[in-house]
Tab-separated table of C-alpha atoms and ligand atoms in Angstrom:
chain	number	residue	atom	x	y	z
H	934	UNK	CA	51.855	30.025	-20.461
H	935	UNK	CA	50.713	29.996	-16.822
H	936	UNK	CA	46.976	30.082	-16.160
H	937	UNK	CA	45.856	32.356	-13.321
H	938	UNK	CA	42.561	32.556	-11.411
H	939	UNK	CA	41.019	36.011	-11.427
H	940	UNK	CA	38.092	37.204	-9.299
H	941	UNK	CA	35.219	38.094	-11.635
H	942	UNK	CA	32.693	39.050	-8.968
H	943	UNK	CA	31.959	38.969	-5.240
H	944	UNK	CA	28.765	38.681	-3.185
H	945	UNK	CA	27.627	38.236	0.388
H	946	UNK	CA	24.569	37.746	2.532
H	947	UNK	CA	23.707	38.488	6.153
H	948	UNK	CA	20.503	37.193	7.791
H	949	UNK	CA	17.931	39.857	8.688
H	950	UNK	CA	18.039	39.308	12.436
H	951	UNK	CA	20.758	41.705	13.706
H	952	UNK	CA	21.605	41.738	17.405
H	953	UNK	CA	23.680	44.460	18.985
H	954	UNK	CA	25.740	43.601	22.059
H	955	UNK	CA	23.020	45.220	24.175
H	956	UNK	CA	20.321	43.041	22.521
H	957	UNK	CA	22.389	39.910	23.144
H	958	UNK	CA	23.215	40.948	26.729
H	959	UNK	CA	19.463	41.398	27.403
H	960	UNK	CA	18.659	37.946	26.021
H	961	UNK	CA	21.484	36.306	27.986
H	962	UNK	CA	20.451	38.111	31.201
H	963	UNK	CA	17.065	36.328	30.993
H	964	UNK	CA	18.997	33.037	31.329
H	965	UNK	CA	21.146	34.377	34.167
H	966	UNK	CA	24.244	34.913	31.973
H	967	UNK	CA	25.949	38.246	32.553
H	968	UNK	CA	27.802	40.226	29.891
H	969	UNK	CA	27.986	43.803	28.653
H	970	UNK	CA	28.552	45.900	25.548
H	971	UNK	CA	31.652	47.391	27.201
H	972	UNK	CA	33.289	43.981	27.844
H	973	UNK	CA	32.585	42.662	24.348
H	974	UNK	CA	33.765	45.820	22.551
H	975	UNK	CA	36.901	46.206	24.663
H	976	UNK	CA	38.062	42.554	24.349
H	977	UNK	CA	36.953	41.803	20.775
H	978	UNK	CA	35.862	44.921	18.836
H	979	UNK	CA	32.484	43.262	18.145
H	980	UNK	CA	29.396	45.516	18.320
H	981	UNK	CA	26.753	43.447	16.496
H	982	UNK	CA	26.174	40.116	14.735
H	983	UNK	CA	23.438	38.541	12.600
H	984	UNK	CA	21.682	35.269	13.419
H	985	UNK	CA	19.901	33.139	10.817
H	986	UNK	CA	16.152	32.503	11.115
H	987	UNK	CA	15.159	29.006	12.260
H	988	UNK	CA	13.992	28.285	8.701
H	989	UNK	CA	17.396	29.181	7.174
H	990	UNK	CA	20.187	26.650	6.720
H	991	UNK	CA	23.801	27.167	5.720
H	992	UNK	CA	22.911	26.426	2.080
H	993	UNK	CA	20.265	29.196	2.051
H	994	UNK	CA	22.799	31.811	3.161
H	995	UNK	CA	25.360	30.422	0.713
H	996	UNK	CA	22.885	30.538	-2.191
H	997	UNK	CA	22.004	34.197	-1.516
H	998	UNK	CA	25.694	35.148	-1.488
H	999	UNK	CA	26.304	33.060	-4.625
H	1000	UNK	CA	23.488	34.799	-6.532
H	1001	UNK	CA	25.028	38.186	-5.782
H	1002	UNK	CA	28.515	37.032	-6.796
H	1003	UNK	CA	27.170	35.593	-10.072
H	1004	UNK	CA	25.313	38.846	-10.800
H	1005	UNK	CA	28.474	40.868	-10.096
H	1006	UNK	CA	30.464	38.512	-12.343
H	1007	UNK	CA	27.835	38.796	-15.077
H	1008	UNK	CA	27.572	35.033	-15.605
H	1009	UNK	CA	24.840	32.448	-15.018
H	1010	UNK	CA	25.104	29.397	-12.760
H	1011	UNK	CA	25.080	27.168	-15.861
H	1012	UNK	CA	28.454	28.630	-16.855
H	1013	UNK	CA	30.129	27.344	-13.655
H	1014	UNK	CA	32.254	24.224	-13.813
H	1015	UNK	CA	33.133	24.000	-10.112
H	1016	UNK	CA	31.420	24.832	-6.789
H	1017	UNK	CA	33.254	24.666	-3.451
H	1018	UNK	CA	31.808	25.677	-0.076
H	1019	UNK	CA	33.932	26.225	3.028
H	1020	UNK	CA	31.772	25.457	6.070
H	1021	UNK	CA	31.752	23.723	9.458
H	1022	UNK	CA	27.997	24.144	9.975
H	1023	UNK	CA	26.394	22.244	7.067
H	1024	UNK	CA	22.629	21.715	6.764
H	1025	UNK	CA	23.103	17.942	7.154
H	1026	UNK	CA	25.871	15.434	7.817
H	1027	UNK	CA	25.562	14.774	4.090
H	1028	UNK	CA	25.011	15.594	1.269
H	1029	UNK	CA	27.290	18.605	1.066
H	1030	UNK	CA	26.146	22.220	1.188
H	1031	UNK	CA	27.796	22.715	-2.215
H	1032	UNK	CA	25.466	20.228	-3.920
H	1033	UNK	CA	22.460	21.916	-2.272
H	1034	UNK	CA	23.644	25.326	-3.483
H	1035	UNK	CA	24.125	23.911	-6.970
H	1036	UNK	CA	20.517	22.700	-7.005
H	1037	UNK	CA	19.136	25.925	-5.489
H	1038	UNK	CA	20.932	27.876	-8.230
H	1039	UNK	CA	19.023	25.742	-10.732
H	1040	UNK	CA	22.011	24.046	-12.288
H	1041	UNK	CA	23.554	20.555	-12.291
H	1042	UNK	CA	26.486	18.572	-13.588
H	1043	UNK	CA	29.628	20.366	-12.415
H	1044	UNK	CA	31.574	19.009	-9.411
H	1045	UNK	CA	30.433	20.453	-6.071
H	1046	UNK	CA	31.889	19.694	-2.656
H	1047	UNK	CA	32.518	21.147	0.817
H	1048	UNK	CA	35.801	21.875	2.538
H	1049	UNK	CA	35.941	21.712	6.331
H	1050	UNK	CA	38.773	23.801	7.729
H	1051	UNK	CA	36.719	25.871	10.207
H	1052	UNK	CA	37.688	29.564	10.066
H	1053	UNK	CA	40.316	28.838	7.360
H	1054	UNK	CA	37.648	27.146	5.223
H	1055	UNK	CA	37.391	29.903	2.619
H	1056	UNK	CA	41.187	30.174	2.240
H	1057	UNK	CA	41.380	26.378	1.778
H	1058	UNK	CA	38.475	26.410	-0.717
H	1059	UNK	CA	39.951	29.308	-2.701
H	1060	UNK	CA	43.328	27.577	-2.862
H	1061	UNK	CA	41.772	24.327	-4.148
H	1062	UNK	CA	39.744	26.223	-6.777
H	1063	UNK	CA	42.893	28.097	-7.839
H	1064	UNK	CA	44.792	24.797	-8.202
H	1065	UNK	CA	41.993	23.278	-10.284
H	1066	UNK	CA	41.889	26.357	-12.526
H	1067	UNK	CA	45.686	26.353	-12.891
H	1068	UNK	CA	45.626	22.651	-13.809
H	1069	UNK	CA	42.979	23.288	-16.488
H	1070	UNK	CA	40.308	21.117	-14.844
H	1071	UNK	CA	38.020	24.130	-14.227
H	1072	UNK	CA	37.513	27.490	-15.933
H	1073	UNK	CA	34.836	29.162	-13.830
H	1074	UNK	CA	34.546	28.390	-10.138
H	1075	UNK	CA	32.137	29.534	-7.450
H	1076	UNK	CA	33.847	29.606	-4.041
H	1077	UNK	CA	31.728	30.261	-0.952
H	1078	UNK	CA	32.246	30.557	2.788
H	1079	UNK	CA	28.958	30.069	4.675
H	1080	UNK	CA	28.209	29.474	8.347
H	1081	UNK	CA	25.392	29.313	10.877
H	1082	UNK	CA	27.564	29.255	13.999
H	1083	UNK	CA	24.527	30.326	16.078
H	1084	UNK	CA	23.478	26.642	15.847
H	1085	UNK	CA	26.586	25.381	17.648
H	1086	UNK	CA	26.935	28.032	20.365
H	1087	UNK	CA	26.402	27.373	24.061
H	1088	UNK	CA	24.385	30.422	25.160
H	1089	UNK	CA	25.253	29.639	28.780
H	1090	UNK	CA	28.961	30.126	28.040
H	1091	UNK	CA	29.565	33.887	27.897
H	1092	UNK	CA	33.214	33.409	26.939
H	1093	UNK	CA	32.201	32.074	23.486
H	1094	UNK	CA	28.572	32.902	22.635
H	1095	UNK	CA	29.212	36.650	22.316
H	1096	UNK	CA	31.901	36.154	19.652
H	1097	UNK	CA	30.161	34.559	16.669
H	1098	UNK	CA	27.589	35.384	13.996
H	1099	UNK	CA	26.024	33.891	10.851
H	1100	UNK	CA	26.573	34.903	7.215
H	1101	UNK	CA	27.965	33.947	3.828
H	1102	UNK	CA	30.344	35.379	1.254
H	1103	UNK	CA	31.208	34.209	-2.258
H	1104	UNK	CA	33.513	34.846	-5.193
H	1105	UNK	CA	33.384	33.769	-8.834
H	1106	UNK	CA	36.824	32.912	-10.208
H	1107	UNK	CA	37.719	32.684	-13.879
H	1108	UNK	CA	40.805	31.370	-15.690
H	1109	UNK	CA	42.888	34.265	-17.067
H	1110	UNK	CA	46.317	34.835	-18.595
H	1111	UNK	CA	47.040	37.685	-16.131
H	1112	UNK	CA	47.017	37.481	-12.307
H	1113	UNK	CA	44.742	36.934	-10.437
H	1114	UNK	CA	45.884	34.857	-7.566
H	1115	UNK	CA	49.641	35.327	-7.133
H	1116	UNK	CA	50.427	32.862	-4.344
H	1117	UNK	CA	48.772	30.618	-1.775
H	1118	UNK	CA	49.973	29.020	1.453
H	1119	UNK	CA	48.155	26.402	3.572
H	1120	UNK	CA	49.009	24.668	6.851
H	1121	UNK	CA	47.499	22.528	9.612
H	1122	UNK	CA	48.559	21.041	12.944
H	1123	UNK	CA	46.132	18.558	14.494
H	1124	UNK	CA	47.720	18.627	17.937
H	1125	UNK	CA	45.695	21.778	18.710
H	1126	UNK	CA	42.348	19.968	18.351
H	1127	UNK	CA	41.188	20.656	21.905
H	1128	UNK	CA	41.707	24.435	22.036
H	1129	UNK	CA	38.839	25.023	19.577
H	1130	UNK	CA	36.328	22.294	18.798
H	1131	UNK	CA	32.731	21.071	18.768
H	1132	UNK	CA	33.254	17.592	20.216
H	1133	UNK	CA	29.726	16.172	19.722
H	1134	UNK	CA	28.885	13.931	16.777
H	1135	UNK	CA	26.075	11.822	15.384
H	1136	UNK	CA	26.328	8.254	16.665
H	1137	UNK	CA	23.817	5.436	16.268
H	1138	UNK	CA	20.837	7.758	16.000
H	1139	UNK	CA	21.841	10.140	18.801
H	1140	UNK	CA	24.401	12.822	19.583
H	1141	UNK	CA	27.480	11.562	21.396
H	1142	UNK	CA	29.487	14.233	23.252
H	1143	UNK	CA	28.711	17.913	23.630
H	1144	UNK	CA	27.614	19.444	20.295
H	1145	UNK	CA	28.549	23.052	21.188
H	1146	UNK	CA	31.660	25.139	20.610
H	1147	UNK	CA	34.481	24.904	23.185
H	1148	UNK	CA	37.415	27.288	23.106
H	1149	UNK	CA	40.524	28.155	25.079
H	1150	UNK	CA	40.492	31.825	24.039
H	1151	UNK	CA	43.969	32.744	25.217
H	1152	UNK	CA	45.638	29.730	23.565
H	1153	UNK	CA	43.819	30.521	20.311
H	1154	UNK	CA	44.831	34.165	20.514
H	1155	UNK	CA	48.527	33.380	20.985
H	1156	UNK	CA	48.644	30.841	18.183
H	1157	UNK	CA	46.637	32.984	15.731
H	1158	UNK	CA	48.910	36.017	15.958
H	1159	UNK	CA	52.050	33.981	15.212
H	1160	UNK	CA	50.742	31.904	12.289
H	1161	UNK	CA	48.988	34.812	10.580
H	1162	UNK	CA	52.285	36.675	10.284
H	1163	UNK	CA	54.131	33.532	9.090
H	1164	UNK	CA	51.618	32.621	6.384
H	1165	UNK	CA	51.400	36.186	5.044
H	1166	UNK	CA	55.205	36.279	4.767
H	1167	UNK	CA	55.236	32.864	3.050
H	1168	UNK	CA	52.768	33.983	0.357
H	1169	UNK	CA	54.675	37.241	-0.166
H	1170	UNK	CA	57.955	35.330	-0.580
H	1171	UNK	CA	56.382	32.944	-3.132
H	1172	UNK	CA	55.227	35.951	-5.197
H	1173	UNK	CA	58.514	37.877	-4.731
H	1174	UNK	CA	56.659	40.738	-3.055
H	1175	UNK	CA	57.086	42.472	0.300
H	1176	UNK	CA	54.634	43.730	2.899
H	1177	UNK	CA	54.928	47.201	1.342
H	1178	UNK	CA	53.218	45.820	-1.793
H	1179	UNK	CA	49.965	44.952	0.012
H	1180	UNK	CA	47.164	47.452	-0.601
H	1181	UNK	CA	44.585	45.730	1.622
H	1182	UNK	CA	44.865	43.148	4.386
H	1183	UNK	CA	41.660	41.091	4.648
H	1184	UNK	CA	42.181	38.825	7.644
H	1185	UNK	CA	39.760	36.377	9.225
H	1186	UNK	CA	37.472	38.530	11.359
H	1187	UNK	CA	37.724	36.948	14.818
H	1188	UNK	CA	38.939	39.686	17.078
H	1189	UNK	CA	40.093	43.255	16.379
H	1190	UNK	CA	43.141	42.802	18.619
H	1191	UNK	CA	44.390	39.803	16.590
H	1192	UNK	CA	43.885	41.808	13.380
H	1193	UNK	CA	45.664	44.911	14.681
H	1194	UNK	CA	48.551	42.869	15.961
H	1195	UNK	CA	48.928	41.077	12.572
H	1196	UNK	CA	48.846	44.420	10.727
H	1197	UNK	CA	51.534	45.779	13.037
H	1198	UNK	CA	53.779	42.775	12.378
H	1199	UNK	CA	53.325	43.330	8.634
H	1200	UNK	CA	54.102	47.048	9.121
H	1201	UNK	CA	50.694	47.993	7.744
H	1202	UNK	CA	48.675	50.931	9.032
H	1203	UNK	CA	45.273	50.148	10.552
H	1204	UNK	CA	43.458	51.941	7.716
H	1205	UNK	CA	44.737	49.303	5.256
H	1206	UNK	CA	42.968	46.524	7.142
H	1207	UNK	CA	39.399	45.686	6.121
H	1208	UNK	CA	37.443	45.363	9.373
H	1209	UNK	CA	33.905	43.969	9.526
H	1210	UNK	CA	34.155	42.067	12.812
H	1211	UNK	CA	32.531	45.074	14.518
H	1212	UNK	CA	29.302	44.547	12.527
H	1213	UNK	CA	29.390	40.794	11.756
H	1214	UNK	CA	31.155	39.155	14.718
H	1215	UNK	CA	33.193	36.063	13.851
H	1216	UNK	CA	31.436	34.275	10.978
H	1217	UNK	CA	34.176	31.622	10.638
H	1218	UNK	CA	34.627	30.537	6.983
H	1219	UNK	CA	32.302	33.336	5.831
H	1220	UNK	CA	34.250	36.177	7.421
H	1221	UNK	CA	36.911	36.740	4.741
H	1222	UNK	CA	34.602	36.721	1.685
H	1223	UNK	CA	32.099	38.868	3.630
H	1224	UNK	CA	34.832	41.423	4.374
H	1225	UNK	CA	36.110	41.262	0.788
H	1226	UNK	CA	32.654	41.869	-0.686
H	1227	UNK	CA	31.976	44.716	1.758
H	1228	UNK	CA	35.147	46.568	0.723
H	1229	UNK	CA	34.601	45.861	-2.996
H	1230	UNK	CA	31.051	47.200	-2.852
H	1231	UNK	CA	31.891	50.323	-0.827
H	1232	UNK	CA	34.623	51.160	-3.339
H	1233	UNK	CA	37.686	50.780	-1.106
H	1234	UNK	CA	39.062	47.835	-3.102
H	1235	UNK	CA	39.836	48.766	-6.706
H	1236	UNK	CA	40.851	46.661	-9.711
H	1237	UNK	CA	44.626	46.187	-9.908
H	1238	UNK	CA	45.185	46.397	-6.143
H	1239	UNK	CA	47.083	43.715	-4.214
H	1240	UNK	CA	45.112	41.926	-1.502
H	1241	UNK	CA	46.320	39.647	1.269
H	1242	UNK	CA	43.571	37.295	2.471
H	1243	UNK	CA	44.457	35.164	5.483
H	1244	UNK	CA	42.717	32.902	7.914
H	1245	UNK	CA	43.239	30.738	10.970
H	1246	UNK	CA	40.849	28.364	12.673
H	1247	UNK	CA	40.109	25.106	14.414
H	1248	UNK	CA	42.255	22.111	13.647
H	1249	UNK	CA	44.418	24.130	13.837
H	1250	UNK	CA	44.417	25.254	10.231
H	1251	UNK	CA	45.799	28.437	8.724
H	1252	UNK	CA	46.768	29.911	5.389
H	1253	UNK	CA	46.773	32.869	3.029
H	1254	UNK	CA	45.960	33.866	-0.531
H	1255	UNK	CA	47.787	36.799	-2.117
H	1256	UNK	CA	46.037	38.183	-5.178
H	1257	UNK	CA	45.784	41.032	-7.611
H	1258	UNK	CA	42.139	42.057	-7.703
A	683	ACO	N1	31.250	39.162	29.364
A	683	ACO	C1	31.732	39.573	30.544
A	683	ACO	N2	32.799	38.988	31.127
A	683	ACO	C2	33.353	37.945	30.495
A	683	ACO	C3	32.885	37.466	29.273
A	683	ACO	C4	31.768	38.115	28.707
A	683	ACO	N3	31.239	37.761	27.526
A	683	ACO	N4	33.636	36.418	28.880
A	683	ACO	C5	34.579	36.241	29.834
A	683	ACO	N5	34.401	37.166	30.812
A	683	ACO	C6	35.197	37.336	32.022
A	683	ACO	C7	35.840	36.047	32.480
A	683	ACO	O1	34.953	35.286	33.257
A	683	ACO	C8	37.013	36.563	33.277
A	683	ACO	O2	36.550	36.963	34.533
A	683	ACO	P1	37.460	36.735	35.844
A	683	ACO	O3	38.704	37.545	35.608
A	683	ACO	O4	36.588	37.231	36.926
A	683	ACO	O5	37.737	35.266	35.883
A	683	ACO	C9	37.442	37.817	32.510
A	683	ACO	O6	36.288	38.199	31.722
A	683	ACO	C10	38.633	37.611	31.611
A	683	ACO	O7	38.419	36.424	30.850
A	683	ACO	P2	39.489	35.937	29.816
A	683	ACO	O8	38.983	34.707	29.132
A	683	ACO	O9	40.828	35.891	30.471
A	683	ACO	O10	39.461	37.163	28.787
A	683	ACO	P3	40.441	37.473	27.607
A	683	ACO	O11	41.011	38.808	27.791
A	683	ACO	O12	41.367	36.330	27.299
A	683	ACO	O13	39.425	37.587	26.411
A	683	ACO	C11	38.699	36.386	24.480
A	683	ACO	C12	38.679	36.466	25.993
A	683	ACO	C13	38.029	37.615	23.923
A	683	ACO	C14	37.940	35.145	24.029
A	683	ACO	C15	40.169	36.333	24.020
A	683	ACO	O14	40.867	35.326	24.668
A	683	ACO	C16	40.284	36.131	22.562
A	683	ACO	O15	39.922	37.001	21.779
A	683	ACO	N6	40.834	34.997	22.115
A	683	ACO	C17	40.923	34.693	20.718
A	683	ACO	C18	39.883	33.732	20.437
A	683	ACO	C19	39.107	34.026	19.218
A	683	ACO	O16	39.067	35.098	18.666
A	683	ACO	N7	38.440	32.993	18.823
A	683	ACO	C20	37.606	33.044	17.714
A	683	ACO	C21	37.481	31.689	17.169
A	683	ACO	S1	38.991	31.121	16.673
A	683	ACO	C22	39.274	31.769	15.328
A	683	ACO	O17	38.392	32.279	14.673
A	683	ACO	C23	40.639	31.731	14.873
């Protein structure tokens, strides 16, 4: 009999410091960088984002989200046998955020590791956890997406610094004899490295290269729209379902125009798309679990519904997870 992974509970966390576009525009103006609420809303749909306090690292945000997901699942951290964190903004080069979260949750022993696939990080992490549950090597997995992108933004570059925010989202998965995750689909193509990257790295005690985010927005936009449709269709085909079977589309929250265009290609009405980019900005690997938890907690997503989660990000990486909630 096939083993499925079922979502037992979800959780998320946003840092207290919330900046509207107007707040951010005021701060940037003090450094001679010009932007406006109108420009940001019209081009991206973003109205506000949260930034972590200086004292908060990626693992702190991840642990808060994890605690909420564990409470919603009704299990303790000691009952987990796998922890995976999707992140590109870890507290340190090593050890991993996942091992820090494990310790902060007051547990030890189970495998814990990070997955680095930028904005597709949560989709990659969820797919790995699903595979490990299907293979019988794990029964209860904590999967987190957590980011502090505010640490890698160039606040002199208005074309990127207005787009991102910090946050974390988490799910607890459990092995079940009923779906659960129906299909997954992952891809990558390294030739797109330069259109979205943070080229700096630690080298002999210093930073070599520029340690801030660089992006060719139009190239990213074009690529994202195409691959998001392809990967959604691939997961649907694997599960023998069609776009009409999707109750909720929960895409990576980068830009409202990318999300609307994906929904249109999948013949879905806009009210079936979970949108949080307006309030969170782009939180990279955290954006999908943050959106999922938001719609679970406000009652839009109900047990038994079919959800399409899909992401695309630096690498380039992309993929989708189709599941029955
Ligand atoms: N405020 C005011 N003006 C700005 C700003 C800003 N924050 N940023 C750029 N502009 C100006 C530019 O200087 C330019 O001015 P010019 O015409 O005088 O030269 C003008 O606005 C248009 O700039 P473009 O870069 O052509 O604007 P575009 O319509 O392409 O929008 C954007 C830029 C929003 C980044 C868009 O390309 C996009 O959404 N791309 C997708 C990228 C994305 O979402 N990335 C997220 C990370 S990747 C991921 O998560 C998958």
